[in-house]
Amino acid sequence: MKSPRSDSPVSRRRFIGQISAAAAVALATRVSRAADAPPPPRKLGVALLGLGSYATNQLGPALRKTEHCRLAGVVTGDREKGRKWARDYGFPEKNIYGYDTMAQMAGNPDIDIVYVVTPNSIHAGNCIAAAKAGKHVICEKPMATSAADCDDVIEACREAGVRLTVGYRLHYEPHTAEFCRLAKENVYGPFMRINSENGFAIDPEARPATMWRLDRKLAGGGPLMDMGVYVIQAVCMAKAEAAPVAVTSKFGPVTLPKVFTEVEESIRWTMEFADGAVAKCYASYNDQVSSIRAEADKGWAELEYPAFYYDEPVLKTSQGKPYFPKVNHQVAQLDGMALELMAGRPSIAPGEMGRRDVAVIEAIYAAAKSGGRVEVKA
Ligand code: NDP
């Protein structure tokens, strides 16, 4: 196939006349091969929606390092901040959108994917607006604050014919992927006894801008929504992505009543699976914990603290400590998702998985309120 951008015959002949015949043959062959070669694959254009802490400190910097996607635009409520991002990341100002102008993105070929990074209860509306603009969607965790909202997002993406994935970075992290493999391939038999926890000590004074996490309307809940979703994810990984059939739950004591006026300070719950496996779980906004241990009849696997943070997780098994390379989680996730999309492969972190986890969260809150065992409608 002839490249439409190949040099004109005249200019090429003149240039060849100035070099030796052998070199000319070699060069002509190379030129013709280059003209026939497919163009290098285009990096997919990502627009970050919501330029807060995670977008600024992790996702933006990761998009400088990704091989298969790049930062092509932003959606923000603060136009001046958008201009600064355009200067820093070298994209045109026409690629800055507001939440109310996203429909105009439909005609912009620079942007393939919108990555939603706003407070939890706003995710669903943002995702639906992105889908309506014909863009693929990556939604941060938790996908929404109710399973009904997740259904609306899934339906909007299906209708628009765009892909929906959830920002579950750990699925693309090698130690965690190995933990998944051990479960999927039943290396030690099914994991039947699982313990997992995740939390951090929230400090309302240190980062006041991100304190929507303590506002029920914006966050949808407390540490269960924010940190507990990693625990639910990891436990489901240990069960080869099965959903639990039922949960029980109990809110922890409130030790900081001035801080936790709307959301729980901590919560403990159990997840029961169809094969009889039980997971004992904990999430907290007042405790620096992050780990999972899963035991089967023929062995065990454990991701030690800080299993779910941005650092390299430490994987230990009953056979030893396997080696896997350290990766930047966000780079691995963004490139992984871009490659899945370009190859037309199903995602390992699809919207349906995000919906499963939100349905589990709803059941856990219902169990904590009722004090009883609640079946999960995942
Ligand atoms: P921030 O508060 O730092 O940023 C949220 C941004 O959303 C704001 O800066 C703002 O951007 C935009 N926004 C739009 N509407 C509102 C509103 N009503 N109130 C506040 N902000 C609003 O939050 P984070 O970046 O820490 O978290 C954002 C999302 O990312 C959450 O869903 C969280 O769970 C998830 N997250 C995921 C992580 C992971 O490891 N996967 C890690 C950290 C967070 P602008 O000014 O540009 O409009």
PDB file of N, CA and C and ligand atoms in Angstrom, residues 50-55 76-78 81 99 117-120 122-123 140-142 167 169 207 209-210 212-213 218 226 230 310, ligand 1:
ATOM      1  N   GLY A  50     -12.565  16.165  36.778  1.00  0.00           N
ATOM      2  CA  GLY A  50     -12.432  16.410  38.212  1.00  0.00           C
ATOM      3  C   GLY A  50     -10.963  16.457  38.588  1.00  0.00           C
ATOM      4  N   LEU A  51     -10.429  17.695  38.693  1.00  0.00           N
ATOM      5  CA  LEU A  51      -8.979  17.858  38.870  1.00  0.00           C
ATOM      6  C   LEU A  51      -8.627  18.056  40.345  1.00  0.00           C
ATOM      7  N   GLY A  52      -8.922  17.041  41.145  1.00  0.00           N
ATOM      8  CA  GLY A  52      -8.608  17.100  42.571  1.00  0.00           C
ATOM      9  C   GLY A  52      -7.327  16.360  42.876  1.00  0.00           C
ATOM     10  N   SER A  53      -7.265  15.820  44.073  1.00  0.00           N
ATOM     11  CA  SER A  53      -6.038  15.217  44.564  1.00  0.00           C
ATOM     12  C   SER A  53      -5.579  14.004  43.724  1.00  0.00           C
ATOM     13  N   TYR A  54      -6.472  13.052  43.484  1.00  0.00           N
ATOM     14  CA  TYR A  54      -6.051  11.832  42.770  1.00  0.00           C
ATOM     15  C   TYR A  54      -5.671  12.143  41.319  1.00  0.00           C
ATOM     16  N   ALA A  55      -6.432  13.034  40.676  1.00  0.00           N
ATOM     17  CA  ALA A  55      -6.104  13.409  39.290  1.00  0.00           C
ATOM     18  C   ALA A  55      -4.761  14.142  39.250  1.00  0.00           C
ATOM     19  N   THR A  76     -13.525  20.292  34.083  1.00  0.00           N
ATOM     20  CA  THR A  76     -13.345  20.891  35.406  1.00  0.00           C
ATOM     21  C   THR A  76     -14.363  22.005  35.629  1.00  0.00           C
ATOM     22  N   GLY A  77     -14.636  22.270  36.924  1.00  0.00           N
ATOM     23  CA  GLY A  77     -15.491  23.393  37.259  1.00  0.00           C
ATOM     24  C   GLY A  77     -14.687  24.679  37.371  1.00  0.00           C
ATOM     25  N   ASP A  78     -13.381  24.585  37.196  1.00  0.00           N
ATOM     26  CA  ASP A  78     -12.502  25.736  37.393  1.00  0.00           C
ATOM     27  C   ASP A  78     -11.679  25.953  36.110  1.00  0.00           C
ATOM     28  N   LYS A  81      -7.949  26.611  36.341  1.00  0.00           N
ATOM     29  CA  LYS A  81      -7.177  25.392  36.630  1.00  0.00           C
ATOM     30  C   LYS A  81      -7.000  24.579  35.342  1.00  0.00           C
ATOM     31  N   TYR A  99     -18.412  20.887  33.335  1.00  0.00           N
ATOM     32  CA  TYR A  99     -19.351  19.774  33.517  1.00  0.00           C
ATOM     33  C   TYR A  99     -20.607  19.983  32.673  1.00  0.00           C
ATOM     34  N   VAL A 117     -13.214  11.342  38.032  1.00  0.00           N
ATOM     35  CA  VAL A 117     -12.451  11.346  39.296  1.00  0.00           C
ATOM     36  C   VAL A 117     -13.050  12.361  40.279  1.00  0.00           C
ATOM     37  N   THR A 118     -14.365  12.362  40.387  1.00  0.00           N
ATOM     38  CA  THR A 118     -15.073  13.311  41.259  1.00  0.00           C
ATOM     39  C   THR A 118     -15.552  12.601  42.533  1.00  0.00           C
ATOM     40  N   PRO A 119     -16.163  13.327  43.470  1.00  0.00           N
ATOM     41  CA  PRO A 119     -16.746  12.653  44.643  1.00  0.00           C
ATOM     42  C   PRO A 119     -17.769  11.582  44.221  1.00  0.00           C
ATOM     43  N   ASN A 120     -17.880  10.545  45.044  1.00  0.00           N
ATOM     44  CA  ASN A 120     -18.601   9.323  44.666  1.00  0.00           C
ATOM     45  C   ASN A 120     -20.019   9.510  44.130  1.00  0.00           C
ATOM     46  N   ILE A 122     -21.335  11.806  42.568  1.00  0.00           N
ATOM     47  CA  ILE A 122     -21.416  12.535  41.293  1.00  0.00           C
ATOM     48  C   ILE A 122     -20.993  11.639  40.124  1.00  0.00           C
ATOM     49  N   HIS A 123     -20.333  10.522  40.412  1.00  0.00           N
ATOM     50  CA  HIS A 123     -19.812   9.651  39.357  1.00  0.00           C
ATOM     51  C   HIS A 123     -20.865   9.317  38.301  1.00  0.00           C
ATOM     52  N   GLU A 140     -13.921   6.156  38.570  1.00  0.00           N
ATOM     53  CA  GLU A 140     -13.222   5.836  39.815  1.00  0.00           C
ATOM     54  C   GLU A 140     -14.128   5.028  40.752  1.00  0.00           C
ATOM     55  N   LYS A 141     -13.494   4.380  41.725  1.00  0.00           N
ATOM     56  CA  LYS A 141     -14.234   3.598  42.716  1.00  0.00           C
ATOM     57  C   LYS A 141     -14.769   4.506  43.812  1.00  0.00           C
ATOM     58  N   PRO A 142     -15.865   4.174  44.460  1.00  0.00           N
ATOM     59  CA  PRO A 142     -16.844   3.191  44.036  1.00  0.00           C
ATOM     60  C   PRO A 142     -17.583   3.711  42.805  1.00  0.00           C
ATOM     61  N   GLY A 167     -11.920   2.206  37.830  1.00  0.00           N
ATOM     62  CA  GLY A 167     -10.498   2.491  38.097  1.00  0.00           C
ATOM     63  C   GLY A 167      -9.887   1.568  39.134  1.00  0.00           C
ATOM     64  N   ARG A 169      -7.193  -0.135  39.985  1.00  0.00           N
ATOM     65  CA  ARG A 169      -5.790  -0.213  39.565  1.00  0.00           C
ATOM     66  C   ARG A 169      -5.128  -1.535  39.958  1.00  0.00           C
ATOM     67  N   ARG A 207      -6.326  18.091  54.973  1.00  0.00           N
ATOM     68  CA  ARG A 207      -6.737  18.202  53.562  1.00  0.00           C
ATOM     69  C   ARG A 207      -8.220  18.570  53.492  1.00  0.00           C
ATOM     70  N   ALA A 209     -10.008  20.190  51.482  1.00  0.00           N
ATOM     71  CA  ALA A 209     -10.690  20.128  50.185  1.00  0.00           C
ATOM     72  C   ALA A 209     -11.281  18.755  49.906  1.00  0.00           C
ATOM     73  N   THR A 210     -10.693  17.720  50.493  1.00  0.00           N
ATOM     74  CA  THR A 210     -11.175  16.367  50.176  1.00  0.00           C
ATOM     75  C   THR A 210     -12.150  15.852  51.239  1.00  0.00           C
ATOM     76  N   TRP A 212     -15.227  16.045  51.518  1.00  0.00           N
ATOM     77  CA  TRP A 212     -16.525  15.521  51.072  1.00  0.00           C
ATOM     78  C   TRP A 212     -16.654  14.061  51.524  1.00  0.00           C
ATOM     79  N   ARG A 213     -15.555  13.403  51.847  1.00  0.00           N
ATOM     80  CA  ARG A 213     -15.591  12.006  52.306  1.00  0.00           C
ATOM     81  C   ARG A 213     -16.396  11.838  53.599  1.00  0.00           C
ATOM     82  N   LEU A 218     -22.358  13.521  49.431  1.00  0.00           N
ATOM     83  CA  LEU A 218     -21.348  13.426  48.369  1.00  0.00           C
ATOM     84  C   LEU A 218     -20.621  12.075  48.360  1.00  0.00           C
ATOM     85  N   ASP A 226     -15.254   3.987  50.671  1.00  0.00           N
ATOM     86  CA  ASP A 226     -13.962   4.484  50.187  1.00  0.00           C
ATOM     87  C   ASP A 226     -12.868   3.411  50.270  1.00  0.00           C
ATOM     88  N   TYR A 230     -12.047  -1.796  48.460  1.00  0.00           N
ATOM     89  CA  TYR A 230     -10.831  -2.569  48.151  1.00  0.00           C
ATOM     90  C   TYR A 230     -10.905  -3.953  48.810  1.00  0.00           C
ATOM     91  N   TYR A 310      -0.701   2.689  47.328  1.00  0.00           N
ATOM     92  CA  TYR A 310      -0.022   2.820  46.026  1.00  0.00           C
ATOM     93  C   TYR A 310       1.327   2.108  45.970  1.00  0.00           C
TER      94      TYR A 310
HETATM   95  P1  NDP B   1     -10.765  15.525  45.570  1.00  0.00           P
HETATM   96  O1  NDP B   1     -11.723  16.163  46.501  1.00  0.00           O
HETATM   97  O2  NDP B   1      -9.318  15.803  45.774  1.00  0.00           O
HETATM   98  O3  NDP B   1     -11.111  15.930  44.047  1.00  0.00           O
HETATM   99  C1  NDP B   1     -12.408  15.836  43.546  1.00  0.00           C
HETATM  100  C2  NDP B   1     -12.553  16.842  42.403  1.00  0.00           C
HETATM  101  O4  NDP B   1     -13.857  16.667  41.859  1.00  0.00           O
HETATM  102  C3  NDP B   1     -12.497  18.309  42.814  1.00  0.00           C
HETATM  103  O5  NDP B   1     -11.200  18.808  42.876  1.00  0.00           O
HETATM  104  C4  NDP B   1     -13.322  18.972  41.738  1.00  0.00           C
HETATM  105  O6  NDP B   1     -12.517  19.176  40.571  1.00  0.00           O
HETATM  106  C5  NDP B   1     -14.334  17.910  41.356  1.00  0.00           C
HETATM  107  N1  NDP B   1     -15.691  18.158  41.920  1.00  0.00           N
HETATM  108  C6  NDP B   1     -16.823  18.276  41.185  1.00  0.00           C
HETATM  109  N2  NDP B   1     -17.861  18.500  41.954  1.00  0.00           N
HETATM  110  C7  NDP B   1     -17.414  18.527  43.229  1.00  0.00           C
HETATM  111  C8  NDP B   1     -18.037  18.737  44.493  1.00  0.00           C
HETATM  112  N3  NDP B   1     -19.345  18.938  44.611  1.00  0.00           N
HETATM  113  N4  NDP B   1     -17.265  18.708  45.597  1.00  0.00           N
HETATM  114  C9  NDP B   1     -15.944  18.486  45.524  1.00  0.00           C
HETATM  115  N5  NDP B   1     -15.304  18.292  44.339  1.00  0.00           N
HETATM  116  C10 NDP B   1     -16.028  18.303  43.206  1.00  0.00           C
HETATM  117  O7  NDP B   1     -11.046  13.951  45.611  1.00  0.00           O
HETATM  118  P2  NDP B   1     -10.050  12.774  45.246  1.00  0.00           P
HETATM  119  O8  NDP B   1      -9.286  13.119  44.041  1.00  0.00           O
HETATM  120  O9  NDP B   1      -9.321  12.350  46.450  1.00  0.00           O
HETATM  121  O10 NDP B   1     -11.101  11.578  44.901  1.00  0.00           O
HETATM  122  C11 NDP B   1     -11.888  11.618  43.727  1.00  0.00           C
HETATM  123  C12 NDP B   1     -12.387  10.205  43.399  1.00  0.00           C
HETATM  124  O11 NDP B   1     -11.269   9.371  43.162  1.00  0.00           O
HETATM  125  C13 NDP B   1     -13.189   9.536  44.505  1.00  0.00           C
HETATM  126  O12 NDP B   1     -14.256   8.811  43.949  1.00  0.00           O
HETATM  127  C14 NDP B   1     -12.211   8.581  45.165  1.00  0.00           C
HETATM  128  O13 NDP B   1     -12.834   7.447  45.721  1.00  0.00           O
HETATM  129  C15 NDP B   1     -11.336   8.209  43.980  1.00  0.00           C
HETATM  130  N6  NDP B   1      -9.961   7.879  44.390  1.00  0.00           N
HETATM  131  C16 NDP B   1      -9.425   6.701  43.938  1.00  0.00           C
HETATM  132  C17 NDP B   1      -8.162   6.324  44.287  1.00  0.00           C
HETATM  133  C18 NDP B   1      -7.583   5.040  43.774  1.00  0.00           C
HETATM  134  O14 NDP B   1      -6.502   4.637  44.222  1.00  0.00           O
HETATM  135  N7  NDP B   1      -8.223   4.384  42.806  1.00  0.00           N
HETATM  136  C19 NDP B   1      -7.341   7.150  45.190  1.00  0.00           C
HETATM  137  C20 NDP B   1      -7.973   8.407  45.557  1.00  0.00           C
HETATM  138  C21 NDP B   1      -9.241   8.719  45.169  1.00  0.00           C
HETATM  139  P3  NDP B   1     -12.585  20.527  39.683  1.00  0.00           P
HETATM  140  O15 NDP B   1     -12.232  21.640  40.616  1.00  0.00           O
HETATM  141  O16 NDP B   1     -11.591  20.285  38.625  1.00  0.00           O
HETATM  142  O17 NDP B   1     -13.995  20.618  39.168  1.00  0.00           O
END
